[in-house]
Short mmCIF file of C-alpha atoms and ligand atoms in Angstrom, two decimals:
data_model
loop_
_atom_site.label_atom_id
_atom_site.label_comp_id
_atom_site.label_asym_id
_atom_site.label_seq_id
_atom_site.Cartn_x
_atom_site.Cartn_y
_atom_site.Cartn_z
CA UNK N 1 0.00 0.00 0.00
CA UNK N 2 1.36 3.46 -0.82
CA UNK N 3 0.92 6.57 1.32
CA UNK N 4 1.42 10.32 0.78
CA UNK N 5 2.57 11.37 4.23
CA UNK N 6 4.25 8.31 5.74
CA UNK N 7 6.77 5.66 4.72
CA UNK N 8 6.43 2.03 5.76
CA UNK N 9 9.44 -0.20 5.15
CA UNK N 10 9.09 -3.84 4.24
CA UNK N 11 11.67 -5.16 6.65
CA UNK N 12 10.24 -7.91 8.79
CA UNK N 13 9.89 -8.91 11.60
CA UNK N 14 10.79 -5.31 12.57
CA UNK N 15 9.04 -2.63 10.57
CA UNK N 16 9.77 1.09 10.69
CA UNK N 17 7.02 3.63 10.07
CA UNK N 18 8.31 7.12 9.27
CA UNK N 19 6.15 10.24 9.30
CA UNK N 20 7.28 11.99 6.16
CA UNK N 21 6.41 15.69 6.03
CA UNK N 22 9.88 17.09 6.81
CA UNK N 23 9.06 20.54 5.39
CA UNK N 24 6.33 20.87 8.03
CA UNK N 25 8.47 19.21 10.71
CA UNK N 26 6.21 16.13 10.31
CA UNK N 27 3.19 17.96 11.78
CA UNK N 28 0.16 15.68 12.04
CA UNK N 29 -2.61 16.64 9.65
CA UNK N 30 -5.83 14.73 9.00
CA UNK N 31 -4.31 12.76 6.15
CA UNK N 32 -1.29 11.69 8.25
CA UNK N 33 -3.54 10.52 11.07
CA UNK N 34 -5.68 8.50 8.64
CA UNK N 35 -2.64 7.00 6.95
CA UNK N 36 -1.00 6.09 10.26
CA UNK N 37 -4.23 4.39 11.33
CA UNK N 38 -4.33 2.40 8.08
CA UNK N 39 -0.64 1.45 8.34
CA UNK N 40 -0.88 0.33 11.98
CA UNK N 41 -4.08 -1.65 11.23
CA UNK N 42 -2.28 -3.47 8.41
CA UNK N 43 0.84 -4.12 10.48
CA UNK N 44 -1.27 -5.46 13.31
CA UNK N 45 -2.82 -8.02 10.93
CA UNK N 46 0.49 -8.95 9.30
CA UNK N 47 1.68 -12.15 10.98
CA UNK N 48 5.30 -11.58 9.92
CA UNK N 49 5.57 -8.24 11.75
CA UNK N 50 6.62 -8.51 15.38
CA UNK N 51 7.75 -5.03 16.44
CA UNK N 52 7.09 -1.57 14.99
CA UNK N 53 9.40 1.45 15.28
CA UNK N 54 7.80 4.87 14.75
CA UNK N 55 9.97 7.85 13.83
CA UNK N 56 10.01 11.14 11.93
CA UNK N 57 11.70 11.99 8.67
CA UNK N 58 14.69 14.35 8.55
CA UNK N 59 17.09 15.32 11.30
CA UNK N 60 15.05 18.02 12.99
CA UNK N 61 11.75 16.61 14.15
CA UNK N 62 9.93 13.52 15.28
CA UNK N 63 6.63 15.43 15.03
CA UNK N 64 6.28 19.16 15.82
CA UNK N 65 2.63 18.82 16.80
CA UNK N 66 -0.81 18.70 15.30
CA UNK N 67 -0.97 20.76 12.10
CA UNK N 68 -1.96 24.17 13.46
CA UNK N 69 -3.00 25.41 9.99
CA UNK N 70 -5.81 22.84 9.93
CA UNK N 71 -7.59 23.79 13.15
CA UNK N 72 -6.90 27.51 13.61
CA UNK N 73 -10.52 28.48 12.71
CA UNK N 74 -12.36 25.53 14.30
CA UNK N 75 -15.53 25.94 16.40
CA UNK N 76 -16.12 24.33 19.82
CA UNK N 77 -17.89 21.41 18.16
CA UNK N 78 -15.15 20.91 15.57
CA UNK N 79 -12.45 21.12 18.25
CA UNK N 80 -14.11 18.41 20.29
CA UNK N 81 -14.52 16.21 17.24
CA UNK N 82 -10.85 16.71 16.27
CA UNK N 83 -9.65 15.44 19.66
CA UNK N 84 -12.15 12.56 19.84
CA UNK N 85 -11.42 11.31 16.33
CA UNK N 86 -7.64 11.63 16.70
CA UNK N 87 -7.62 9.81 20.03
CA UNK N 88 -9.70 6.95 18.65
CA UNK N 89 -7.99 6.56 15.28
CA UNK N 90 -4.41 6.99 16.34
CA UNK N 91 -3.39 7.57 19.95
CA UNK N 92 -5.60 5.02 21.75
CA UNK N 93 -5.22 2.72 18.78
CA UNK N 94 -1.41 2.62 19.04
CA UNK N 95 -1.45 2.34 22.83
CA UNK N 96 -3.71 -0.71 22.59
CA UNK N 97 -2.05 -2.29 19.56
CA UNK N 98 -1.27 -5.95 20.22
CA UNK N 99 2.30 -5.50 18.91
CA UNK N 100 5.01 -3.46 20.60
CA UNK N 101 5.48 0.06 19.21
CA UNK N 102 8.73 1.89 20.02
CA UNK N 103 8.93 5.66 19.45
CA UNK N 104 12.33 6.68 18.07
CA UNK N 105 12.21 10.36 18.99
CA UNK N 106 14.71 11.91 16.58
CA UNK N 107 14.12 15.64 17.20
CA UNK N 108 11.26 17.93 18.25
CA UNK N 109 8.35 16.02 19.82
CA UNK N 110 5.91 18.79 20.64
CA UNK N 111 2.19 18.83 21.34
CA UNK N 112 0.59 16.05 19.29
CA UNK N 113 4.13 14.82 18.56
CA UNK N 114 4.90 14.17 22.22
CA UNK N 115 1.37 12.79 22.64
CA UNK N 116 2.08 10.37 19.80
CA UNK N 117 5.40 9.31 21.34
CA UNK N 118 3.62 8.83 24.68
CA UNK N 119 0.99 6.60 23.11
CA UNK N 120 3.79 4.25 21.96
CA UNK N 121 4.76 1.50 24.41
CA UNK N 122 8.11 3.13 25.19
CA UNK N 123 10.40 5.84 23.87
CA UNK N 124 14.07 6.18 22.93
CA UNK N 125 15.41 9.63 22.08
CA UNK N 126 18.35 11.06 20.19
CA UNK N 127 20.42 13.59 22.14
CA UNK N 128 19.13 16.52 20.05
CA UNK N 129 15.47 15.76 20.85
CA UNK N 130 13.31 18.33 22.58
CA UNK N 131 9.97 17.53 24.14
CA UNK N 132 7.05 19.55 25.40
CA UNK N 133 3.34 20.28 25.33
CA UNK N 134 3.15 23.91 24.14
CA UNK N 135 -0.64 23.96 23.62
CA UNK N 136 -1.48 26.56 26.29
CA UNK N 137 0.79 29.01 24.44
CA UNK N 138 -1.74 28.69 21.59
CA UNK N 139 -4.76 29.09 23.85
CA UNK N 140 -5.71 25.42 23.83
CA UNK N 141 -4.83 22.31 25.88
CA UNK N 142 -3.34 18.97 24.82
CA UNK N 143 -6.19 17.06 23.16
CA UNK N 144 -4.60 13.81 22.06
CA UNK N 145 -4.26 12.27 25.52
CA UNK N 146 -1.41 14.48 26.77
CA UNK N 147 -3.12 15.56 30.01
CA UNK N 148 -3.52 11.87 30.90
CA UNK N 149 -0.40 10.13 29.63
CA UNK N 150 2.17 12.76 30.69
CA UNK N 151 1.24 12.56 34.41
CA UNK N 152 1.22 8.74 34.13
CA UNK N 153 4.79 8.82 32.84
CA UNK N 154 6.43 11.66 34.76
CA UNK N 155 4.13 12.31 37.75
CA UNK N 156 1.50 14.97 38.27
CA UNK N 157 3.73 17.84 39.42
CA UNK N 158 6.20 17.59 36.56
CA UNK N 159 3.35 17.21 34.06
CA UNK N 160 1.56 20.25 35.46
CA UNK N 161 4.73 22.32 35.19
CA UNK N 162 5.45 21.21 31.61
CA UNK N 163 1.86 21.84 30.51
CA UNK N 164 1.49 25.19 32.30
CA UNK N 165 4.84 26.62 31.16
CA UNK N 166 4.44 25.28 27.61
CA UNK N 167 8.19 24.75 27.88
CA UNK N 168 10.50 22.22 26.26
CA UNK N 169 12.81 19.76 27.98
CA UNK N 170 15.97 18.20 26.59
CA UNK N 171 16.37 14.50 25.89
CA UNK N 172 18.56 14.18 29.00
CA UNK N 173 15.90 15.82 31.17
CA UNK N 174 13.25 13.56 29.62
CA UNK N 175 15.46 10.60 30.52
CA UNK N 176 15.71 11.79 34.13
CA UNK N 177 11.91 12.17 34.19
CA UNK N 178 11.41 8.63 32.85
CA UNK N 179 9.66 10.01 29.78
CA UNK N 180 12.22 8.24 27.57
CA UNK N 181 14.10 5.06 28.41
CA UNK N 182 17.43 5.79 26.72
CA UNK N 183 19.23 8.66 24.99
CA UNK N 184 21.66 7.95 22.15
CA UNK N 185 23.16 9.95 19.29
CA UNK N 186 20.98 10.60 16.28
CA UNK N 187 23.14 8.22 14.23
CA UNK N 188 22.69 5.45 16.76
CA UNK N 189 18.97 5.97 17.25
CA UNK N 190 17.46 3.53 14.74
CA UNK N 191 20.13 0.80 15.15
CA UNK N 192 19.67 1.06 18.94
CA UNK N 193 15.86 0.74 18.61
CA UNK N 194 16.32 -2.19 16.23
CA UNK N 195 18.59 -3.92 18.73
CA UNK N 196 15.90 -3.73 21.42
CA UNK N 197 13.22 -4.71 18.88
CA UNK N 198 15.29 -7.77 17.95
CA UNK N 199 15.47 -8.81 21.57
CA UNK N 200 11.68 -8.43 21.86
CA UNK N 201 11.08 -10.39 18.67
CA UNK N 202 12.72 -13.51 20.16
CA UNK N 203 9.89 -13.73 22.69
CA UNK N 204 6.31 -14.96 22.40
CA UNK N 205 4.23 -12.48 20.41
CA UNK N 206 1.05 -13.83 22.00
CA UNK N 207 2.38 -13.42 25.54
CA UNK N 208 3.58 -9.89 24.68
CA UNK N 209 0.12 -8.96 23.41
CA UNK N 210 -1.41 -10.17 26.69
CA UNK N 211 1.22 -8.24 28.67
CA UNK N 212 0.38 -5.02 26.79
CA UNK N 213 -3.30 -5.55 27.61
CA UNK N 214 -2.62 -6.19 31.31
CA UNK N 215 -0.25 -3.23 31.75
CA UNK N 216 -2.65 -0.86 29.96
CA UNK N 217 -5.56 -2.08 32.10
CA UNK N 218 -3.83 -0.66 35.17
CA UNK N 219 -4.23 2.84 33.72
CA UNK N 220 -7.94 2.55 32.90
CA UNK N 221 -10.73 3.57 35.22
CA UNK N 222 -13.13 1.04 33.79
CA UNK N 223 -11.03 -2.11 34.15
CA UNK N 224 -9.28 -3.71 37.12
CA UNK N 225 -5.65 -4.22 36.12
CA UNK N 226 -5.07 -7.13 38.51
CA UNK N 227 -8.14 -8.91 37.17
CA UNK N 228 -6.99 -8.32 33.62
CA UNK N 229 -3.59 -9.75 34.56
CA UNK N 230 -5.21 -12.90 36.00
CA UNK N 231 -7.30 -13.35 32.85
CA UNK N 232 -4.39 -12.70 30.50
CA UNK N 233 -2.10 -14.97 32.53
CA UNK N 234 -4.68 -17.77 32.34
CA UNK N 235 -5.22 -17.25 28.62
CA UNK N 236 -1.48 -17.75 27.98
CA UNK N 237 -1.84 -21.37 29.16
CA UNK N 238 -4.06 -22.09 26.15
CA UNK N 239 -1.52 -20.89 23.57
CA UNK N 240 0.95 -22.81 21.40
CA UNK N 241 3.61 -20.27 22.38
CA UNK N 242 3.25 -21.31 26.02
CA UNK N 243 3.60 -25.01 25.14
CA UNK N 244 6.68 -24.23 23.03
CA UNK N 245 8.22 -21.84 25.60
CA UNK N 246 7.92 -24.21 28.53
CA UNK N 247 8.85 -27.33 26.50
CA UNK N 248 11.94 -25.58 25.11
CA UNK N 249 13.02 -24.59 28.62
CA UNK N 250 12.64 -28.14 29.91
CA UNK N 251 14.46 -29.53 26.86
CA UNK N 252 17.25 -26.98 27.39
CA UNK N 253 16.90 -25.42 23.92
CA UNK N 254 15.96 -22.00 22.54
CA UNK N 255 12.21 -21.55 22.00
CA UNK N 256 10.94 -21.20 18.46
CA UNK N 257 7.58 -19.54 19.01
CA UNK N 258 4.84 -20.28 16.46
CA UNK N 259 3.07 -17.00 17.36
CA UNK N 260 -0.29 -18.57 18.14
N1 COA S 1 1.70 22.76 12.52
C1 COA S 1 1.84 23.22 11.27
N2 COA S 1 3.02 23.58 10.73
C2 COA S 1 4.11 23.45 11.49
C3 COA S 1 4.05 23.00 12.82
C4 COA S 1 2.78 22.63 13.33
N3 COA S 1 2.62 22.15 14.56
N4 COA S 1 5.30 23.00 13.32
C5 COA S 1 6.10 23.44 12.35
N5 COA S 1 5.40 23.73 11.25
C6 COA S 1 5.89 24.24 9.96
C7 COA S 1 6.19 25.73 10.01
O1 COA S 1 5.01 26.48 9.85
C8 COA S 1 7.15 25.86 8.88
O2 COA S 1 6.42 25.85 7.67
P1 COA S 1 6.76 26.92 6.49
O3 COA S 1 8.21 26.68 6.16
O4 COA S 1 5.82 26.54 5.40
O5 COA S 1 6.53 28.25 7.09
C9 COA S 1 7.95 24.58 8.94
O6 COA S 1 7.14 23.66 9.66
C10 COA S 1 9.28 24.72 9.65
O7 COA S 1 9.03 25.25 10.94
P2 COA S 1 9.77 26.54 11.54
O8 COA S 1 8.91 27.12 12.59
O9 COA S 1 10.21 27.44 10.43
O10 COA S 1 11.07 25.85 12.18
P3 COA S 1 11.94 26.43 13.39
O11 COA S 1 13.17 25.59 13.44
O12 COA S 1 12.12 27.89 13.29
O13 COA S 1 11.07 26.15 14.71
C11 COA S 1 9.65 24.84 16.15
C12 COA S 1 10.81 24.83 15.12
C13 COA S 1 9.30 23.37 16.43
C14 COA S 1 10.13 25.50 17.43
C15 COA S 1 8.44 25.60 15.59
O14 COA S 1 8.16 25.09 14.29
C16 COA S 1 7.19 25.49 16.42
O15 COA S 1 7.07 26.12 17.45
N6 COA S 1 6.20 24.69 15.92
C17 COA S 1 4.91 24.55 16.56
C18 COA S 1 5.01 23.70 17.81
C19 COA S 1 3.66 23.61 18.48
O16 COA S 1 3.14 24.57 19.02
N7 COA S 1 3.10 22.41 18.47
C20 COA S 1 1.86 22.12 19.14
C21 COA S 1 0.73 22.23 18.22
S1 COA S 1 -0.79 21.90 19.04
#
C-alpha cells in the first residue's frame, strides 16, 4: 500500500514507520492521522511483523505537533470532534495495539508529537530531541491524551509544570523524568531501537500482546488491572507459544515460538 505522508518499510519482523512531512516538521494533519491508522491496522494483521518502530523523517523533528493550519478556525464542536477522532484513530489505537510500538524520537516532539510518542509503548530519544506540550501558548490544551499520559509517565507535578509553562525539555531531562528510556546519538537511534526490537522479537508475540493488555488495564478507570492480569495470565496457558516456551526450557533449547 502506498501513502502520501508516511513511509512504511518492508523489513520484517521489525518494521519502521516514518512520518514523512519534513518541510512541516512532520506535523500531524488529518491525512497523516488516517494513513497512520491504516498502516498500523495493516501491520497489526500482518503475521510476519513482530515489532514496529515509529519515527520522523529528517534530522530536525519527530513530530512538531498537530498541524496548526488545519484547526486555527475551528468551532467548539469541531475542536471536540478533532480530539475525539484523533484519540480513537491513532493515539488510543497505538497504545492498545497488540504488537510493541517503540517511538524513536529523533528531534522535536511537541504537542501532538509528544502525545504520539507517549501513546507508543516506550520511547528512545536522540540527544538533540526536545519535548514539550506547548498547547497553552496557543490558547488550547493537549487534546490527544497528553493531560492523561504525561502525568502517568512523569508524575502529576512535573506534568503540570510542563503543561502550564508550555516549555520544552531536553532529551537528557526527559530521561531523568522517565519520559524516555534511553538517549543515544541521532546516528545510533534507529540501530539502537532495532537492537531492542530484535530482543523483543525472540519472545512470544502472544504473551507480549497479553502483557500489553494487562499493563494498559492498570491505567484505565473502567477495568481492574489485577483482574486483567489474572485473565491474561490464564489465557497464555491455552496458547501454542506457552507449550513451546515451557517445553523448550525443559528440553534446554531455545524456544521457536509459532506465534499462536
Ligand atoms: N503545525 C503546522 N506547521 C508546522 C508545525 C505545526 N505544529 N510546526 C512546524 N510547522 C511548519 C512551520 O510552519 C514551517 O512551515 P513553512 O516553512 O511553510 O513556514 C515549517 O514547519 C518549519 O518550521 P519553523 O517554525 O520554520 O522551524 P523552526 O526551526 O524555526 O522552529 C519549532 C521549530 C518546532 C520550534 C516551531 O516550528 C514550532 O514552534 N512549531 C509549533 C510547535 C507547536 O506549538 N506544536 C503544538 C501544536 S498543538
